[in-house]
PDB file of C-alpha atoms in Angstrom:
ATOM      1  CA  MET A   1      58.280  85.953 112.891  1.00 69.00           C
ATOM      2  CA  ALA A   2      58.642  85.593 116.670  1.00 78.00           C
ATOM      3  CA  ALA A   3      58.651  81.806 116.191  1.00 85.00           C
ATOM      4  CA  ASN A   4      61.877  82.157 114.142  1.00 89.00           C
ATOM      5  CA  ILE A   5      63.761  84.156 116.773  1.00 89.00           C
ATOM      6  CA  ARG A   6      65.786  82.503 119.530  1.00 89.00           C
ATOM      7  CA  ASN A   7      66.922  84.438 122.553  1.00 89.00           C
ATOM      8  CA  THR A   8      69.999  83.739 124.669  1.00 88.00           C
ATOM      9  CA  ASN A   9      72.075  85.631 127.199  1.00 91.00           C
ATOM     10  CA  LEU A  10      75.828  86.017 127.044  1.00 91.00           C
ATOM     11  CA  ARG A  11      77.941  86.644 130.072  1.00 94.00           C
ATOM     12  CA  PHE A  12      81.565  87.795 129.882  1.00 95.00           C
ATOM     13  CA  ASN A  13      83.912  87.410 132.846  1.00 96.00           C
ATOM     14  CA  LEU A  14      86.342  90.311 132.366  1.00 96.00           C
ATOM     15  CA  GLU A  15      88.884  88.654 134.625  1.00 97.00           C
ATOM     16  CA  LYS A  16      89.464  86.006 131.955  1.00 97.00           C
ATOM     17  CA  ASP A  17      91.643  87.219 129.084  1.00 97.00           C
ATOM     18  CA  LEU A  18      89.723  85.560 126.252  1.00 96.00           C
ATOM     19  CA  GLN A  19      86.343  86.793 127.439  1.00 96.00           C
ATOM     20  CA  ARG A  20      87.642  90.298 128.159  1.00 97.00           C
ATOM     21  CA  LYS A  21      89.138  90.465 124.656  1.00 96.00           C
ATOM     22  CA  ALA A  22      85.815  89.312 123.123  1.00 95.00           C
ATOM     23  CA  TRP A  23      83.956  91.971 125.109  1.00 95.00           C
ATOM     24  CA  GLU A  24      86.422  94.667 123.997  1.00 96.00           C
ATOM     25  CA  TYR A  25      85.949  93.665 120.363  1.00 94.00           C
ATOM     26  CA  LEU A  26      82.197  93.954 120.744  1.00 94.00           C
ATOM     27  CA  GLN A  27      82.576  97.408 122.290  1.00 94.00           C
ATOM     28  CA  THR A  28      84.914  98.721 119.582  1.00 94.00           C
ATOM     29  CA  MET A  29      83.414  97.054 116.487  1.00 93.00           C
ATOM     30  CA  ASP A  30      82.519  99.186 113.482  1.00 92.00           C
ATOM     31  CA  LYS A  31      78.781  99.793 113.811  1.00 89.00           C
ATOM     32  CA  GLN A  32      78.526 100.640 110.099  1.00 90.00           C
ATOM     33  CA  GLU A  33      79.892  97.275 109.080  1.00 91.00           C
ATOM     34  CA  PHE A  34      78.355  95.129 111.809  1.00 90.00           C
ATOM     35  CA  ARG A  35      74.743  95.945 112.577  1.00 89.00           C
ATOM     36  CA  SER A  36      74.474  94.175 115.924  1.00 92.00           C
ATOM     37  CA  TYR A  37      76.075  91.881 118.457  1.00 92.00           C
ATOM     38  CA  SER A  38      73.900  89.096 117.065  1.00 92.00           C
ATOM     39  CA  GLN A  39      75.343  89.510 113.577  1.00 93.00           C
ATOM     40  CA  VAL A  40      78.958  89.544 114.805  1.00 94.00           C
ATOM     41  CA  ILE A  41      78.511  86.581 117.120  1.00 94.00           C
ATOM     42  CA  ALA A  42      76.692  84.559 114.450  1.00 94.00           C
ATOM     43  CA  LEU A  43      79.409  85.361 111.900  1.00 94.00           C
ATOM     44  CA  ALA A  44      82.187  84.450 114.334  1.00 95.00           C
ATOM     45  CA  LEU A  45      80.538  81.194 115.402  1.00 95.00           C
ATOM     46  CA  VAL A  46      79.834  80.058 111.850  1.00 96.00           C
ATOM     47  CA  GLU A  47      83.376  80.824 110.675  1.00 94.00           C
ATOM     48  CA  TYR A  48      84.897  79.167 113.722  1.00 94.00           C
ATOM     49  CA  PHE A  49      82.870  75.966 113.515  1.00 94.00           C
ATOM     50  CA  ASP A  50      83.117  75.709 109.707  1.00 92.00           C
ATOM     51  CA  ARG A  51      86.882  75.795 110.025  1.00 87.00           C
ATOM     52  CA  TYR A  52      86.846  73.476 113.046  1.00 87.00           C
ATOM     53  CA  TYR A  53      84.889  70.772 111.200  1.00 88.00           C
ATOM     54  CA  ARG A  54      86.858  71.155 107.957  1.00 84.00           C
ATOM     55  CA  THR A  55      90.111  70.755 109.913  1.00 80.00           C
ATOM     56  CA  ARG A  56      88.794  67.649 111.673  1.00 80.00           C
ATOM     57  CA  GLU A  57      87.889  66.099 108.322  1.00 80.00           C
ATOM     58  CA  ASP A  58      91.111  67.253 106.644  1.00 79.00           C
ATOM     59  CA  PRO A  59      94.019  67.527 109.104  1.00 73.00           C
ATOM     60  CA  TYR A  60      96.325  68.975 106.402  1.00 76.00           C
ATOM     61  CA  LEU A  61      93.970  71.833 105.515  1.00 74.00           C
ATOM     62  CA  GLU A  62      95.885  74.391 107.558  1.00 76.00           C
ATOM     63  CA  THR A  63      99.233  73.327 106.094  1.00 82.00           C
ATOM     64  CA  ARG A  64      97.922  73.593 102.530  1.00 78.00           C
ATOM     65  CA  GLU A  65      96.410  77.007 103.248  1.00 80.00           C
ATOM     66  CA  ARG A  66      99.755  78.205 104.629  1.00 80.00           C
ATOM     67  CA  GLU A  67     101.549  76.837 101.556  1.00 86.00           C
ATOM     68  CA  GLU A  68      99.046  78.537  99.245  1.00 87.00           C
ATOM     69  CA  ARG A  69      99.579  81.866 101.033  1.00 86.00           C
ATOM     70  CA  PHE A  70     103.348  81.406 100.703  1.00 88.00           C
ATOM     71  CA  VAL A  71     103.083  80.634  96.983  1.00 91.00           C
ATOM     72  CA  ASP A  72     100.844  83.700  96.546  1.00 90.00           C
ATOM     73  CA  GLN A  73     103.477  85.847  98.248  1.00 91.00           C
ATOM     74  CA  ILE A  74     106.149  84.494  95.912  1.00 94.00           C
ATOM     75  CA  LEU A  75     103.980  85.105  92.849  1.00 94.00           C
ATOM     76  CA  LYS A  76     103.240  88.674  93.923  1.00 94.00           C
ATOM     77  CA  ALA A  77     106.941  89.355  94.477  1.00 93.00           C
ATOM     78  CA  VAL A  78     107.812  87.963  91.042  1.00 92.00           C
ATOM     79  CA  GLU A  79     105.016  89.967  89.398  1.00 93.00           C
ATOM     80  CA  LYS A  80     106.213  93.134  91.116  1.00 91.00           C
ATOM     81  CA  SER A  81     109.775  92.519  89.928  1.00 90.00           C
ATOM     82  CA  LEU A  82     108.581  91.848  86.406  1.00 88.00           C
ATOM     83  CA  GLU A  83     106.546  95.051  86.414  1.00 90.00           C
ATOM     84  CA  GLN A  84     109.679  96.971  87.399  1.00 89.00           C
ATOM     85  CA  TYR A  85     112.315  95.338  85.226  1.00 87.00           C
ATOM     86  CA  LEU A  86     110.538  93.832  82.223  1.00 86.00           C
ATOM     87  CA  PRO A  87     110.025  97.160  80.390  1.00 85.00           C
ATOM     88  CA  LEU A  88     113.723  97.969  80.811  1.00 84.00           C
ATOM     89  CA  PHE A  89     114.716  94.498  79.640  1.00 84.00           C
ATOM     90  CA  LEU A  90     112.416  94.641  76.620  1.00 84.00           C
ATOM     91  CA  SER A  91     113.603  98.107  75.619  1.00 85.00           C
ATOM     92  CA  GLY A  92     117.203  96.889  75.798  1.00 82.00           C
ATOM     93  CA  LEU A  93     116.300  93.824  73.787  1.00 80.00           C
ATOM     94  CA  THR A  94     114.479  95.927  71.218  1.00 82.00           C
ATOM     95  CA  ALA A  95     117.425  98.301  70.964  1.00 80.00           C
ATOM     96  CA  GLY A  96     119.699  95.328  70.353  1.00 75.00           C
ATOM     97  CA  LEU A  97     117.518  94.108  67.488  1.00 73.00           C
ATOM     98  CA  ALA A  98     117.298  97.482  65.780  1.00 67.00           C
ATOM     99  CA  PRO A  99     119.389  97.801  62.614  1.00 67.00           C
ATOM    100  CA  ARG A 100     122.660  99.454  63.364  1.00 65.00           C
ATOM    101  CA  GLU A 101     124.771 101.730  61.267  1.00 66.00           C
ATOM    102  CA  PRO A 102     128.035 100.134  60.256  1.00 62.00           C
ATOM    103  CA  GLN A 103     130.737 100.731  62.775  1.00 63.00           C
ATOM    104  CA  ASN A 104     133.924 102.409  61.680  1.00 62.00           C
ATOM    105  CA  LYS A 105     136.519  99.705  61.581  1.00 60.00           C
ATOM    106  CA  ALA A 106     140.116 100.593  62.015  1.00 60.00           C
ATOM    107  CA  SER A 107     141.351 100.928  58.479  1.00 60.00           C
ATOM    108  CA  LEU A 108     144.352  98.864  57.675  1.00 59.00           C
ATOM    109  CA  PRO A 109     146.717 100.208  55.111  1.00 60.00           C
ATOM    110  CA  LEU A 110     146.060  98.578  51.815  1.00 62.00           C
ATOM    111  CA  SER A 111     148.970  96.697  50.429  1.00 60.00           C
ATOM    112  CA  LYS A 112     150.391  98.539  47.540  1.00 60.00           C
ATOM    113  CA  GLU A 113     151.294  96.834  44.363  1.00 61.00           C
ATOM    114  CA  PRO A 114     154.965  97.085  43.924  1.00 55.00           C
ATOM    115  CA  GLU A 115     156.002  99.678  41.486  1.00 60.00           C
ATOM    116  CA  PRO A 116     157.440  98.152  38.385  1.00 60.00           C
ATOM    117  CA  ASP A 117     160.894  99.480  39.074  1.00 61.00           C
ATOM    118  CA  ALA A 118     160.900  98.762  42.827  1.00 60.00           C
ATOM    119  CA  GLU A 119     162.860  95.892  44.268  1.00 64.00           C
ATOM    120  CA  VAL A 120     160.764  93.146  45.748  1.00 58.00           C
ATOM    121  CA  ASP A 121     162.002  90.830  48.478  1.00 60.00           C
ATOM    122  CA  TRP A 122     160.544  87.607  47.106  1.00 56.00           C
ATOM    123  CA  GLU A 123     161.842  85.525  50.014  1.00 62.00           C
ATOM    124  CA  PHE A 124     159.890  87.654  52.439  1.00 59.00           C
ATOM    125  CA  LEU A 125     156.725  87.186  50.406  1.00 55.00           C
ATOM    126  CA  GLY A 126     157.201  83.442  50.488  1.00 55.00           C
ATOM    127  CA  GLU A 127     157.947  82.939  46.843  1.00 50.00           C
TER     128      GLU A 127
END
């Protein structure tokens, strides 16, 4: 097992912002999640260099990732709106499709048949 282990020393110059920030992260990291400095440094290096080489091979990778995040934000906003308003819309739509009782229409007076003895103004009726 000792043949599989490599040892190295790290030195942080706390007068340099980047190195001081790295040191502070190491000092405040969650010990439950990250077991050791070795694990954190290995994880950080692998992620950094994986991204570095992917970006060199594909210069538009970062732009596409940003676009995908933007599209995801739009989709989440639309989904949230649908969750809020779709039930209200559907209930209104369903209420509109439900059979309705006939509405009371304003009743117009029915035309009366002229009484046999009543005078009729035939000119007015168009005859």
